[in-house]
Every structure is written in C-alpha cells, then in structure tokens.
Amino acid sequence: MKPKISDVAKRAGVSPTTVSRVLNNRGYISEETRENVHRAMNELNYFPNDVARSLFNKRSNLIGIILPTTSNPFFGELTFHIENICASLGYKVLLCNSLNRIDKEEKYLEMLMRNQVDGIIVGTHNRGIINYHKQNLAVVAIDRHLSETIPVVSSDNYEGGKMAAELLISKGCQSIIHINGQKELETPAMLRRKAYEDVMMKNGRTPITFEIPEVFDKQSQQQVISQIFNECPDIDGLFASNDLFAASFITEAKKRGLSVPGQVKVVGYDGTETSQILLPELTTIQQPIASIAKTAVEILIKEIEGDFSDIPLQTRLPVKLLEGSTV
Amino acid sequence: MKPKISDVAKRAGVSPTTVSRVLNNRGYISEETRENVHRAMNELNYFPNDVARSLFNKRSNLIGIILPTTSNPFFGELTFHIENICASLGYKVLLCNSLNRIDKEEKYLEMLMRNQVDGIIVGTHNRGIINYHKQNLAVVAIDRHLSETIPVVSSDNYEGGKMAAELLISKGCQSIIHINGQKELETPAMLRRKAYEDVMMKNGRTPITFEIPEVFDKQSQQQVISQIFNECPDIDGLFASNDLFAASFITEAKKRGLSVPGQVKVVGYDGTETSQILLPELTTIQQPIASIAKTAVEILIKEIEGDFSDIPLQTRLPVKLLEGSTV
DNA sequence: CTGAAAGCGCTTACAG
DNA sequence: CTGAAAGCGCTTACAG
C-alpha cells in the first residue's frame, strides 16, 4: 500500500501534525525532527496525496480546458502552450475535446465542476449553455464571447482580416471570396469577416462569404469548396479564416487546373508551426498562439486568486502577415 | 457556497446516508424518498464532489497522458482520440507535454502520482526513469519500450519501414537516405530504420541514416537537413520517419532547385489528418492513430480493473501506404 | 517546538 | 427501507 502521512509519522517518531508541518513548511520545527521526517519520507518513498489535500483546501490546482479538438493544429499548439504555462505555475490541466458539440460541452462542464477545477479556459463557441458565473468558477474564453462578464483573449481579428483582404486587393484580385465559420456564432473571429466585408465595400466590391460548418466533417467542407468554384467561376482571390480551409481550397484549385497564385491567390489565417512546416508557401495571418495562451492563463489565475483589480474584458493580441508564395 | 450532501439531506428531510444511496443507486430506497432527494438536488443545483469520492474510493477515474507535445499533429490527434475514448468510458484525462525532456517527465510523473491517477499512457521515450511498477500503477506505452512488463502499442513499424524503402527502390531511386530520431532511444520506431536498412542491404545498397534530435528545436533540424544535401549530393530518395521531417526536406530540396519527385522522391511516416490536408501530395505511411489510441486505452483500463488475463505485451497495428505524388 | 482533535465531502459496513 | 458512526488522507486552529 501507498504510505500515508501517519506511516511517515510513526517511522519518524512524531505526530502526523508534525509531518504535515514539514511538508508544508509551516510553523516552527526543530532542525532535527525536520531531518527525521525527511528521512522517513525518503525511506518510505512517500509523497502526499493531492486528492486529500484538495478536499481539505477546497483548491484543486486543476484547470479545465475545453476546445474543439487538439487534432486541429491551432488548438494542438494552443493546448501545448496552455498546459506548459500551467505546469510552470503549479496548475494541472484536465483536457476536454468537445468537437463543438453542445451535448459534449455540457457533459464536460459538469465533469469539470464535479472535479472541483479552480478554473476553465474555453475555446469552443457555444454561448451561454451554462451560467458559468453562477458556480463562481473562474473562466476565460479564447476567441469566444461566452457572456458579458467573461474575459476573452484573441488575436486582433479585425486587423488580421483587414490585412488579408487588403493584400489580395493590392495584388490585383478582382473577385475575392471569403470562407468562414457560421455567422450566427458571433465569435470574435467574425471580425475577420467584418473586416473583409468592410475592405471590399470600401473598394467598391461585393463581399461574398461562404460558411463552413465547424463540425469537422470533411465531407461538408469539401462540398462547400466545390460550391465556391461552381458558383464563382471567376474567383481569383480567397481569404480563408483558417489555414486548413485555405489548404483544402488550394488542393481543389489545383485539381481544377487553376494555378496558385497565378490564377487564384490565397491567404489563410492561423499560421501554426505545423502549417509553416507542411505548407510554408501559404501566405497567412499568424496568430500569436503562445501569447494568447500566456495571457489566458494569467487572467484565469488572477481570477482564481480573487484578484479582479485589473482584468481586461477584451485582450486583442497583434497578428502578423506571413508572406508566402500563394499571393 | 456549493451545496453538499448534508444540505441536500436536510432539504429532503433524510440522512446523508440516504442521499448517498440514491446518488449511487445502492440499497433499497422507497420511491418516495428517492423523488424527494432528487427534487432537493435539483432545487439546490447539487452535484457531487468527485474529489471527496476519489478520496474514499481510492479511485480517481483519472488517467494521465505524457507525450512530447500536442503541437506535433501526430500527438495532437492521438491525444484527441485518447481523451475522447476515455471520456466515453468515464475517465478523465490529465495532460502532460514533456517535450521529451527527462526532467519534465519526472516532475509530471510525480504530479500524476500525487493526484492519484488510476493509470498512465506514455508516449515519450525516456526509458526507465522511474520504476513505474513499484507504485503499482497501470501503464501503457505508445511506441516506446518502457520496461519488459509494460505493454506497448504501436503501428507496425517494421512493415511500414519496409513498404517505404521498397517503394523508393521500386521507383528506381539509387541513393536513398533515411532520417530518424536518435538510435540510442531503442524505440519500436527504430524498427522503421531497421526495415529500411534490411531492404537496402538486400538490394545491395548502403543504408545511410541521419539522426535528428527530437528536442523540437527547428534550428538543429534544419541543420541536419542541409547536412544531408551537402554530404549526399546525389541523393534521389528519402524516407523520413515522420511527415514533418519529410516536409522540411521537400522545402529544402525545392529551395536547392531540386524537383520532387523528379529528382528526389520522398516518403514520410504518420499520415495525420492534418498533413493530409496541408500536404496531400506527400506519399507517406499512415499510422492508424485512432486504433492505437483505442487499443492503448482498452489495455490500460483492463490493467486498472485488475484484469490481467489477456493483456498483450506488444500490439502492432497495421499501417497503410498513402500514395501521393512525391514518389 | 509539538500533539490531539476536528473537519474537508463523501461512502460503506453495521444496526435497527 | 433508513440512520449514526467511522474513516478515506490530509491540514489547521488550539493547547500545551
């Protein structure tokens, strides 16, 4: 059996209280007993049971993260950074891949609360499924508006969309199409679309946006892309709201005998490390994934520690244009 | 404050014992009191504290996963599948990105044990840092030999390596190079190298393998790739042990004015969804990521439940050649 | 400087 | 069918 604090106490010839004290470095302890206790712990290969600690402290040092799926490189990288920062700060991460499905998200949320997580970072977009605040849980959203009071961290979506659209226009594209998620979602990412539309209007063009359901079914994505070519045969520019859409589009364009950037120019969004390696020629708007993660964790931990003094409700981190050879 | 079982009991006019019984569906309870209790739980918005439950049950339903980083699409997808399968089976996932660093892995291991995880799935390759068994923890390794007694699940690495090498030879390549991780690691993935070497020898060629340190520093990867071109100017075939290496190689080849597959043919390994979307033309050996995940979780849970009857020490899942246009 | 007692929120024998 | 008691492994006032 795993040794417990009383086993250590017995072996060191002291009380459990004393062992706990040296464990937590609290109160006065003579150097001698401290050493005895440490020796006993080593001999028994003892390490504390954090479940028992959490129960007493009402603090688990656990944070939950809910996002669509780590299979998507943006979220895979985001998850890595979040977890790593958390680890360095003494927090542990409970991972939830909701696939953007409301039913799953609800179950995960309940699971996280049962497990007494101290806070949650949410990267899925189901608005207001549960009253997060009611349970006075610390929450931070990434690129999603969850409620009026939950801080959201995102890239500067409007600026990113603007850069993309303006770049395509400056390269002489006449018929520029946009691909994005569904509009009803009202995510900050919709600002990419807004910027695209604004730029188009300002330049006397008609914005056309195709919506792709973000349910991760390849079938329907493929379908929308075919649709674009069919409905807009004169397309010569595309701004995709993520790099995977951009890549699928390029693949289909080539399949149809269109050269990129010769006949169609393409700009993506995200600029993950993975897409930089696998598709370095893609011109894209890069999100600062590491700082998004860092900011989100920092805000969350402030909330957890009850320091609400200067928590920004909106944090927009700067994007960067990565010029490849697809424009 | 969060309601607890005694709050529910009070409201329902019964004892905590009774509430616990309806919660766990144990023992006889009259229909009436069951309804009363349920009503009380709803009114108070009660849900059980799993930390307290874990403490009593000595069962957390938590499993830890340690892998290099979810930033790598292979591990990102693996993580997604593992987590999703676990969720469907009532297990929760504590995520650890070790970056293949021993110091980090040790800390994570201790963290997981303190948190009383029921089992661990390990995808990093530091052999024998800790005596996993000593703590009688359920452990499964993915593509890593951790010890003689820990089950390992992997793709059929030898077969995969063989297919890749034979394909390149059949396409007429004369000077075929291999890129892999470091040999000392003795991972099952080394079988990819072994197969490559066997095929080369059998065909009267000299196998040449370049080792890339798997520490995820772009710098050194880039360096090794340049080195390949410098030391083997007549290279006309490459088998990379993962798709990211393959992609970096292709990028460098093009930069040097070499056409793929015209002058150099390339075969990768992994075949993740992400690389299928971003670099669909890559010819690669696809690992069955979903079944690797499923098998690993199933074995782990058997171990956790103490059913050691038919636990295979080695599971090799079949790979599939994905023919793109890089050979 | 150290220890006995109570309690974190649950569950499970044991009685009734 | 239901409840009082003890205990999971820890920690923190409170005494001494």
XYZ file of C-alpha atoms (C1' of nucleotides) in Angstrom:
686
model
C 0.000 0.000 0.000
C 0.981 3.570 -0.533
C 2.441 5.084 2.591
C 0.444 7.849 4.159
C 1.272 10.637 6.483
C 0.696 8.517 9.568
C 3.179 5.926 8.329
C 5.779 8.600 7.955
C 4.920 9.945 11.395
C 5.288 6.562 13.003
C 8.628 5.931 11.373
C 9.949 9.354 12.295
C 8.613 9.071 15.805
C 6.475 12.184 15.603
C 2.833 13.048 15.120
C 1.082 13.403 11.774
C 0.699 17.085 12.538
C 4.421 17.481 12.585
C 4.876 15.641 9.334
C 2.294 17.864 7.739
C 4.176 20.855 9.045
C 7.435 19.896 7.477
C 5.596 19.009 4.302
C 4.068 22.457 4.112
C 6.914 24.292 5.738
C 4.634 25.862 8.251
C 5.282 26.786 11.876
C 8.417 26.086 13.852
C 10.108 22.747 13.595
C 13.441 21.799 15.056
C 16.056 21.019 12.511
C 16.403 17.572 13.997
C 12.809 16.472 13.605
C 12.698 18.010 10.173
C 15.556 15.777 9.166
C 13.993 12.760 10.783
C 10.807 13.350 8.915
C 12.552 13.798 5.611
C 14.499 10.615 6.151
C 11.319 8.728 6.920
C 9.652 10.096 3.810
C 12.537 9.004 1.667
C 12.735 5.587 3.190
C 9.075 5.025 2.627
C 9.082 6.685 -0.760
C 6.290 8.862 0.466
C 4.627 11.615 -1.488
C 1.495 13.417 -0.464
C -1.966 12.589 -1.689
C -3.171 15.659 -3.511
C -6.735 14.418 -3.542
C -6.862 14.609 0.227
C -5.167 17.978 0.145
C -7.631 19.326 -2.396
C -10.519 18.164 -0.306
C -9.300 20.000 2.711
C -8.045 23.101 0.960
C -11.018 23.448 -1.342
C -8.487 24.143 -4.004
C -7.523 21.580 -6.606
C -4.960 23.490 -8.651
C -6.701 21.880 -11.541
C -7.816 23.824 -14.536
C -10.033 22.502 -17.283
C -9.662 23.357 -20.907
C -12.496 22.828 -23.337
C -11.815 23.187 -27.021
C -12.991 21.604 -30.255
C -10.125 19.215 -30.778
C -6.374 19.021 -30.362
C -6.349 17.426 -33.806
C -6.610 20.904 -35.231
C -3.076 22.290 -35.164
C -4.186 25.667 -33.859
C -5.733 24.033 -30.821
C -2.988 21.443 -30.562
C -0.438 24.205 -30.226
C -2.633 26.306 -28.008
C -3.127 23.332 -25.727
C 0.574 22.695 -25.547
C 1.295 26.262 -24.522
C -1.530 26.468 -22.035
C -0.528 23.227 -20.397
C 3.112 24.150 -20.242
C 2.473 27.536 -18.695
C 0.072 25.988 -16.211
C 2.633 23.381 -15.248
C 5.241 26.027 -14.605
C 2.772 27.769 -12.327
C 1.786 24.662 -10.411
C -1.507 24.033 -12.161
C -2.597 20.827 -13.781
C -4.704 20.524 -16.897
C -7.805 18.448 -17.470
C -8.370 18.214 -21.203
C -11.746 18.207 -22.957
C -12.239 17.889 -26.725
C -15.825 18.913 -27.315
C -15.818 18.878 -31.117
C -18.009 21.962 -30.827
C -20.885 19.770 -29.808
C -23.166 21.272 -27.243
C -24.064 17.980 -25.648
C -20.433 17.131 -25.124
C -19.609 20.544 -23.828
C -22.340 20.320 -21.229
C -21.098 16.973 -20.010
C -17.543 18.218 -19.826
C -18.591 21.265 -17.908
C -20.359 19.171 -15.327
C -17.410 16.814 -15.132
C -15.043 19.710 -14.531
C -17.196 21.127 -11.784
C -17.542 17.772 -10.077
C -13.798 17.560 -10.137
C -13.563 20.915 -8.428
C -11.393 22.584 -11.026
C -10.321 26.044 -9.977
C -10.960 27.485 -13.403
C -11.739 26.811 -17.031
C -10.344 28.022 -20.313
C -12.928 27.711 -23.061
C -12.170 27.641 -26.750
C -15.471 26.335 -28.068
C -18.238 28.586 -29.071
C -21.435 27.514 -27.519
C -22.615 30.670 -25.926
C -24.345 30.572 -22.613
C -25.052 26.904 -22.231
C -24.468 27.166 -18.561
C -24.308 30.096 -16.321
C -20.616 29.869 -15.655
C -20.761 32.577 -13.073
C -23.471 31.062 -11.010
C -20.983 28.485 -9.838
C -18.432 31.201 -9.214
C -15.898 29.477 -11.329
C -13.018 31.345 -12.877
C -13.446 31.321 -16.655
C -11.544 32.754 -19.578
C -12.610 32.415 -23.187
C -10.332 32.205 -26.160
C -11.756 33.829 -29.246
C -15.304 33.318 -27.988
C -17.832 35.556 -26.307
C -19.329 33.454 -23.579
C -21.091 36.178 -21.647
C -20.753 39.858 -20.927
C -18.539 39.283 -17.944
C -16.151 36.589 -19.091
C -12.798 37.902 -20.282
C -11.920 36.966 -23.829
C -8.476 36.684 -25.299
C -8.000 36.618 -29.044
C -5.820 37.728 -31.874
C -6.629 41.064 -33.407
C -9.158 39.553 -35.732
C -10.299 42.743 -37.376
C -6.779 43.818 -38.169
C -5.976 40.329 -39.441
C -8.992 40.261 -41.726
C -8.154 43.729 -42.961
C -4.580 42.826 -43.764
C -5.676 39.745 -45.661
C -8.313 41.486 -47.705
C -6.144 44.489 -48.480
C -3.286 42.269 -49.516
C -5.456 40.435 -52.022
C -6.785 43.697 -53.394
C -3.335 45.199 -53.662
C -2.270 42.160 -55.642
C -4.940 42.976 -58.169
C -7.550 40.375 -57.351
C -10.964 41.250 -58.719
C -13.193 38.552 -57.367
C -12.292 37.839 -53.773
C -14.211 35.273 -51.801
C -14.127 34.623 -48.071
C -14.582 31.366 -46.186
C -15.522 31.445 -42.537
C -17.466 29.574 -39.889
C -21.146 30.160 -39.329
C -22.189 33.719 -38.740
C -24.709 33.028 -36.009
C -21.877 32.115 -33.730
C -20.965 35.739 -33.161
C -17.442 34.881 -32.220
C -14.700 37.477 -32.251
C -13.451 35.546 -35.264
C -16.407 37.023 -37.077
C -14.434 40.245 -37.032
C -12.241 38.691 -39.684
C -15.301 38.554 -41.844
C -16.404 42.031 -40.900
C -13.013 43.427 -41.842
C -13.102 41.568 -45.136
C -16.539 42.973 -45.884
C -15.546 46.497 -44.917
C -12.462 46.415 -47.089
C -14.408 45.006 -50.004
C -17.129 47.649 -49.758
C -14.626 50.407 -49.396
C -13.078 49.235 -52.636
C -16.382 49.023 -54.391
C -16.523 45.230 -54.425
C -19.255 42.916 -53.323
C -18.207 40.724 -50.413
C -19.170 37.108 -50.726
C -18.723 34.799 -47.776
C -19.174 31.053 -47.752
C -19.851 29.469 -44.426
C -18.380 26.157 -43.456
C -19.938 24.292 -40.585
C -17.250 23.741 -37.993
C -18.251 20.256 -37.143
C -15.159 18.703 -38.557
C -16.708 16.587 -41.158
C -14.507 16.566 -44.196
C -17.402 15.765 -46.453
C -19.249 19.022 -45.979
C -16.091 21.109 -46.088
C -15.199 19.605 -49.420
C -18.693 20.307 -50.603
C -18.584 23.982 -49.747
C -15.284 24.328 -51.532
C -16.631 22.741 -54.685
C -19.585 25.029 -54.414
C -17.324 28.064 -54.404
C -15.768 27.092 -57.692
C -19.118 26.321 -59.214
C -20.885 29.458 -58.081
C -17.966 31.808 -58.547
C -16.076 30.580 -61.586
C -14.273 33.901 -61.908
C -12.793 33.749 -58.413
C -9.215 34.994 -58.347
C -8.688 35.574 -54.630
C -9.559 33.734 -51.441
C -9.312 34.705 -47.818
C -9.862 31.649 -45.638
C -10.470 32.043 -41.933
C -8.073 29.233 -41.188
C -5.155 27.529 -42.841
C -6.817 24.167 -43.222
C -9.625 25.706 -45.264
C -7.003 27.542 -47.302
C -5.103 24.327 -47.942
C -8.215 22.422 -48.978
C -9.084 25.240 -51.314
C -5.640 25.229 -52.903
C -5.811 21.494 -53.394
C -9.158 21.782 -55.114
C -7.994 24.719 -57.229
C -5.030 22.737 -58.493
C -7.278 19.799 -59.144
C -9.338 22.074 -61.377
C -6.254 23.164 -63.225
C -6.018 26.595 -61.651
C -2.567 27.809 -60.702
C -1.867 29.415 -57.345
C -1.014 32.269 -57.176
C -1.177 32.690 -60.950
C -4.926 32.391 -61.357
C -6.109 32.394 -57.768
C -4.376 33.958 -54.823
C -4.921 32.633 -51.335
C -4.488 33.972 -47.822
C -5.127 31.849 -44.752
C -5.381 32.518 -41.046
C -3.633 30.960 -38.001
C -0.078 30.423 -39.170
C 0.594 27.494 -36.871
C 4.045 25.953 -36.617
C 2.649 22.870 -38.250
C 1.307 24.669 -41.274
C 4.569 26.576 -41.504
C 6.365 23.288 -41.844
C 3.895 21.402 -44.005
C 2.779 24.270 -46.204
C 5.385 27.027 -45.885
C 4.354 28.652 -49.135
C 0.968 29.599 -47.729
C 0.503 33.296 -47.167
C -1.351 33.660 -43.925
C -2.171 35.809 -40.952
C -0.343 34.403 -37.979
C -1.936 34.368 -34.574
C 0.395 34.768 -31.608
C -0.574 31.430 -30.131
C 1.944 31.424 -27.319
C 0.930 34.843 -26.061
C -2.739 34.030 -26.385
C -2.095 31.042 -24.138
C 0.005 33.020 -21.713
C -2.482 35.846 -21.438
C -5.403 33.496 -20.973
C -3.667 31.584 -18.211
C -2.542 34.729 -16.442
C -6.016 36.192 -16.449
C -7.512 32.932 -15.285
C -5.099 32.660 -12.396
C -5.814 36.208 -11.336
C -9.474 35.343 -11.247
C -8.753 32.181 -9.314
C -6.755 34.085 -6.772
C -9.561 36.550 -6.398
C -7.615 39.459 -7.816
C -10.154 41.154 -10.037
C -8.421 44.508 -9.939
C -7.227 44.821 -13.487
C -8.712 42.052 -15.519
C -9.287 43.180 -19.077
C -12.557 42.000 -20.551
C -11.014 42.042 -24.000
C -7.445 41.320 -24.960
C -6.575 41.556 -28.628
C -3.095 40.374 -29.442
C -1.341 41.548 -32.607
C -1.239 39.360 -35.702
C 1.480 39.145 -38.267
C 1.357 38.742 -42.008
C 3.382 35.761 -43.147
C 4.174 36.261 -46.787
C 4.460 33.024 -48.656
C 4.009 32.466 -52.344
C 0.264 31.985 -52.609
C -0.472 35.628 -53.355
C -21.290 28.076 -1.187
C -21.604 24.889 -3.095
C -24.269 22.656 -1.642
C -23.055 19.413 -0.153
C -24.677 16.167 0.579
C -25.811 17.248 4.010
C -27.575 20.266 2.529
C -29.468 18.016 0.210
C -30.247 15.681 3.093
C -31.604 18.470 5.225
C -33.808 19.796 2.445
C -35.126 16.360 1.612
C -35.676 15.520 5.245
C -33.447 12.442 5.205
C -29.963 11.487 6.299
C -26.801 11.983 4.246
C -26.556 8.218 4.032
C -29.831 8.100 2.174
C -28.808 10.820 -0.229
C -25.615 8.960 -0.947
C -27.670 5.879 -1.612
C -29.863 7.478 -4.212
C -26.788 9.094 -5.724
C -25.110 5.752 -6.129
C -28.216 3.734 -6.678
C -27.293 1.334 -3.945
C -29.514 -0.497 -1.498
C -33.260 -0.182 -1.135
C -34.868 3.201 -1.205
C -38.575 3.927 -1.314
C -39.742 5.598 -4.455
C -40.981 8.483 -2.421
C -37.754 9.378 -0.687
C -35.888 8.907 -3.937
C -38.085 11.529 -5.503
C -37.699 13.844 -2.547
C -33.971 13.587 -2.755
C -33.919 14.224 -6.465
C -36.088 17.247 -6.037
C -33.835 18.600 -3.330
C -30.783 18.059 -5.519
C -32.374 19.939 -8.368
C -33.544 22.782 -6.212
C -30.094 23.219 -4.770
C -28.364 22.610 -8.062
C -26.333 19.944 -6.332
C -23.736 17.772 -7.929
C -21.342 15.509 -6.117
C -17.788 16.404 -5.236
C -15.642 13.898 -7.060
C -12.606 14.815 -5.032
C -14.260 13.548 -1.889
C -15.463 10.485 -3.725
C -11.998 9.745 -5.037
C -10.538 10.029 -1.587
C -12.904 7.499 -0.202
C -12.953 5.146 -3.145
C -9.223 5.249 -3.759
C -10.125 5.535 -7.360
C -9.913 8.799 -9.233
C -11.018 7.737 -12.716
C -8.233 9.989 -13.823
C -5.669 8.918 -16.321
C -2.514 10.801 -17.147
C -1.037 11.057 -20.585
C 2.570 12.041 -21.076
C 3.776 12.828 -24.556
C 6.234 15.187 -26.202
C 3.791 17.837 -27.323
C 0.314 18.176 -28.737
C 1.829 20.700 -31.143
C 3.000 17.776 -33.192
C -0.006 16.695 -35.230
C 0.587 13.015 -34.587
C 0.356 13.579 -30.853
C -2.362 16.175 -31.214
C -4.542 13.640 -32.973
C -3.528 10.824 -30.678
C -4.423 12.970 -27.690
C -7.793 13.807 -29.153
C -8.643 10.161 -29.669
C -7.357 9.038 -26.309
C -9.267 11.731 -24.495
C -12.443 11.088 -26.401
C -12.372 7.372 -25.778
C -11.593 7.934 -22.126
C -14.488 10.350 -21.802
C -16.857 7.835 -23.299
C -15.680 5.328 -20.725
C -15.973 7.663 -17.768
C -12.305 8.506 -17.437
C -10.822 11.972 -17.332
C -7.510 12.985 -18.816
C -4.674 14.900 -17.214
C -2.405 16.141 -19.975
C 1.385 16.409 -19.787
C 3.600 17.752 -22.578
C 7.106 16.698 -21.646
C 8.929 17.826 -24.794
C 10.909 14.634 -24.368
C 12.762 16.224 -21.519
C 13.650 13.868 -18.716
C 13.414 16.493 -16.006
C 9.917 17.433 -17.088
C 8.858 13.851 -17.384
C 9.960 13.107 -13.864
C 8.034 16.039 -12.484
C 4.939 15.066 -14.410
C 5.174 11.525 -13.194
C 5.313 12.637 -9.599
C 2.472 15.053 -10.177
C 0.334 12.305 -11.654
C 1.001 10.007 -8.752
C 0.234 12.688 -6.196
C -3.029 13.182 -7.999
C -3.792 9.513 -7.655
C -4.325 8.823 -11.329
C -5.510 5.302 -11.982
C -3.190 4.850 -14.926
C -0.822 6.480 -17.358
C -0.365 6.383 -21.105
C 3.182 7.267 -22.044
C 4.284 8.472 -25.449
C 7.696 9.844 -24.565
C 10.762 7.778 -24.705
C 12.754 8.116 -21.591
C 13.251 4.580 -20.611
C 13.130 3.571 -17.017
C 13.335 6.914 -15.297
C 11.058 5.657 -12.624
C 10.067 2.224 -11.691
C 6.528 2.520 -12.849
C 5.618 -0.814 -11.402
C 6.867 -0.147 -7.952
C 3.932 2.139 -7.417
C 1.655 -0.441 -8.928
C 0.292 1.979 -11.390
C -1.341 0.858 -14.602
C 0.832 1.942 -17.520
C 0.682 1.559 -21.276
C 3.315 2.845 -23.652
C 2.744 4.072 -27.151
C 5.603 3.316 -29.476
C 8.059 3.163 -26.560
C 9.632 0.356 -24.614
C 9.459 1.463 -21.034
C 10.277 -1.827 -19.390
C 9.909 -5.517 -20.005
C 6.495 -5.650 -18.435
C 4.763 -2.585 -19.755
C 2.503 -3.240 -22.731
C 3.361 -1.262 -25.820
C 1.049 -0.308 -28.619
C 2.434 0.879 -31.922
C 1.975 0.809 -35.631
C 3.658 -1.999 -37.481
C 6.888 -0.075 -37.734
C 8.912 -2.723 -39.468
C 6.294 -3.253 -42.123
C 5.941 0.485 -42.568
C 9.655 0.984 -42.995
C 9.779 -1.901 -45.402
C 6.971 -0.534 -47.538
C 8.606 2.869 -47.678
C 12.039 1.596 -48.620
C 10.736 -0.875 -51.153
C 8.580 1.757 -52.749
C 11.540 4.058 -53.246
C 13.610 1.256 -54.683
C 10.835 0.167 -56.992
C 10.643 3.710 -58.280
C 14.239 3.473 -59.330
C 15.945 5.503 -56.644
C 19.641 4.807 -56.377
C 20.735 6.825 -53.391
C 18.159 6.548 -50.665
C 18.679 8.288 -47.351
C 16.762 7.821 -44.136
C 16.007 10.349 -41.419
C 15.092 9.139 -37.963
C 15.387 10.029 -34.303
C 18.338 9.035 -32.234
C 19.263 5.417 -32.254
C 20.072 5.125 -28.568
C 16.442 5.535 -27.782
C 15.679 1.995 -28.829
C 12.083 2.767 -29.510
C 9.917 0.477 -31.583
C 10.094 3.282 -34.128
C 13.664 2.170 -34.646
C 12.158 -0.754 -36.476
C 11.391 1.645 -39.264
C 15.104 2.172 -39.545
C 15.867 -1.500 -39.223
C 13.478 -2.301 -42.044
C 14.987 0.408 -44.211
C 18.452 -0.968 -43.578
C 17.381 -4.531 -44.260
C 15.726 -3.582 -47.528
C 18.731 -1.560 -48.596
C 21.177 -4.354 -47.832
C 19.017 -6.887 -49.536
C 19.164 -4.715 -52.643
C 22.862 -4.251 -52.424
C 22.729 -0.654 -51.276
C 24.390 1.051 -48.393
C 21.915 2.363 -45.860
C 22.631 5.856 -44.601
C 20.652 7.220 -41.717
C 20.756 10.765 -40.414
C 19.629 11.246 -36.864
C 17.630 14.250 -35.843
C 17.455 15.091 -32.173
C 13.810 15.062 -31.169
C 14.023 18.082 -28.978
C 11.888 20.217 -31.192
C 14.326 22.873 -31.989
C 13.850 23.918 -35.564
C 17.400 25.117 -35.821
C 19.044 21.738 -35.454
C 16.505 20.004 -37.674
C 17.208 22.457 -40.410
C 20.881 21.874 -39.926
C 20.652 18.128 -40.318
C 18.657 18.553 -43.481
C 21.224 20.883 -45.003
C 23.856 18.395 -43.998
C 22.098 15.678 -45.941
C 22.249 17.652 -49.147
C 25.845 18.588 -48.566
C 27.082 15.143 -47.674
C 24.937 13.238 -50.146
C 24.651 15.433 -53.213
C 23.476 12.509 -55.311
C 20.505 11.751 -53.081
C 17.446 10.801 -55.098
C 15.253 9.225 -52.459
C 14.328 9.982 -48.865
C 12.438 8.033 -46.271
C 11.654 10.269 -43.304
C 10.425 8.787 -40.077
C 7.751 11.438 -39.799
C 5.876 13.756 -42.094
C 7.262 16.943 -40.636
C 10.809 15.838 -41.423
C 9.634 14.889 -44.896
C 8.050 18.286 -45.415
C 11.119 20.167 -44.226
C 13.208 18.090 -46.554
C 10.973 18.810 -49.509
C 11.070 22.510 -48.768
C 14.847 22.477 -48.656
C 15.062 20.378 -51.810
C 12.933 22.848 -53.707
C 14.988 25.689 -52.336
C 18.016 23.999 -53.839
C 16.305 23.715 -57.164
C 15.600 20.011 -56.955
C 12.255 18.841 -58.185
C 10.145 16.387 -56.225
C 9.533 13.680 -57.301
C 11.516 14.363 -60.451
C 14.959 14.472 -58.911
C 14.265 13.345 -55.381
C 11.454 11.131 -54.232
C 10.149 11.353 -50.707
C 8.186 9.082 -48.392
C 7.105 10.182 -44.929
C 5.591 8.462 -41.923
C 2.485 9.187 -39.816
C -0.100 10.329 -42.332
C -2.024 12.506 -39.906
C -5.259 14.162 -40.928
C -3.503 17.482 -40.722
C -0.733 16.540 -43.087
C -3.319 15.025 -45.404
C -4.976 18.397 -45.616
C -1.922 20.630 -45.671
C 0.334 18.435 -47.767
C -1.900 15.931 -49.538
C 0.694 15.228 -52.205
C 3.038 13.649 -49.672
C 3.468 9.935 -50.060
C 3.547 8.511 -46.590
C 2.994 5.540 -44.343
C -0.140 6.154 -42.373
C -0.378 5.088 -38.764
C -3.821 4.028 -37.549
C -3.922 6.720 -34.900
C -7.471 6.102 -33.790
C -6.926 2.399 -33.245
C -3.636 2.984 -31.498
C -5.500 5.235 -29.100
C -8.350 2.809 -28.684
C -6.095 -0.162 -28.073
C -3.957 1.718 -25.591
C -6.952 2.887 -23.591
C -8.536 -0.541 -23.584
C -5.390 -2.196 -22.337
C -4.889 0.456 -19.709
C -8.397 0.080 -18.405
C -8.025 -3.663 -18.215
C -4.928 -3.155 -16.122
C -6.722 -0.636 -13.949
C -9.546 -3.030 -13.365
C -7.100 -5.715 -12.433
C -7.919 -7.930 -15.360
C -4.504 -9.096 -16.479
C -5.834 -12.180 -18.201
C -5.121 -11.371 -21.790
C -3.047 -8.266 -21.951
C -0.747 -8.357 -24.960
C 2.727 -7.039 -24.250
C 3.043 -5.994 -27.865
C 0.339 -4.753 -30.161
C 1.348 -3.858 -33.691
C -1.386 -2.221 -35.698
C -1.307 -2.291 -39.497
C -0.074 0.688 -41.478
C -1.243 1.857 -44.858
C 0.648 3.315 -47.767
C -0.809 6.635 -48.833
C 0.309 7.256 -52.364
C 0.718 10.923 -53.117
C 2.843 12.488 -55.777
C 6.200 12.730 -54.060
C 7.477 9.405 -55.366
C 8.703 23.388 19.255
C 4.963 19.503 19.238
C 0.435 16.864 19.503
C -4.790 15.678 19.952
C -8.897 16.861 17.926
C -11.968 18.225 14.455
C -13.280 18.527 9.813
C -12.907 18.812 4.247
C -17.423 15.892 1.452
C -18.135 11.704 0.622
C -19.359 6.215 1.319
C -19.918 1.890 3.477
C -20.499 -1.640 6.870
C -23.480 -2.203 10.712
C -27.779 -1.707 13.348
C -32.328 -1.196 13.597
C -36.332 0.872 3.989
C -33.312 4.322 6.864
C -29.668 6.444 10.000
C -25.407 7.044 13.205
C -20.775 6.183 13.145
C -16.333 5.651 11.337
C -12.948 6.632 8.009
C -10.608 7.954 3.134
C -5.523 11.204 3.842
C -4.767 15.375 4.734
C -4.467 20.334 7.433
C -5.335 23.800 10.703
C -6.705 26.143 14.797
C -5.973 25.381 19.602
C -3.429 23.849 23.673
C 0.453 22.942 25.882
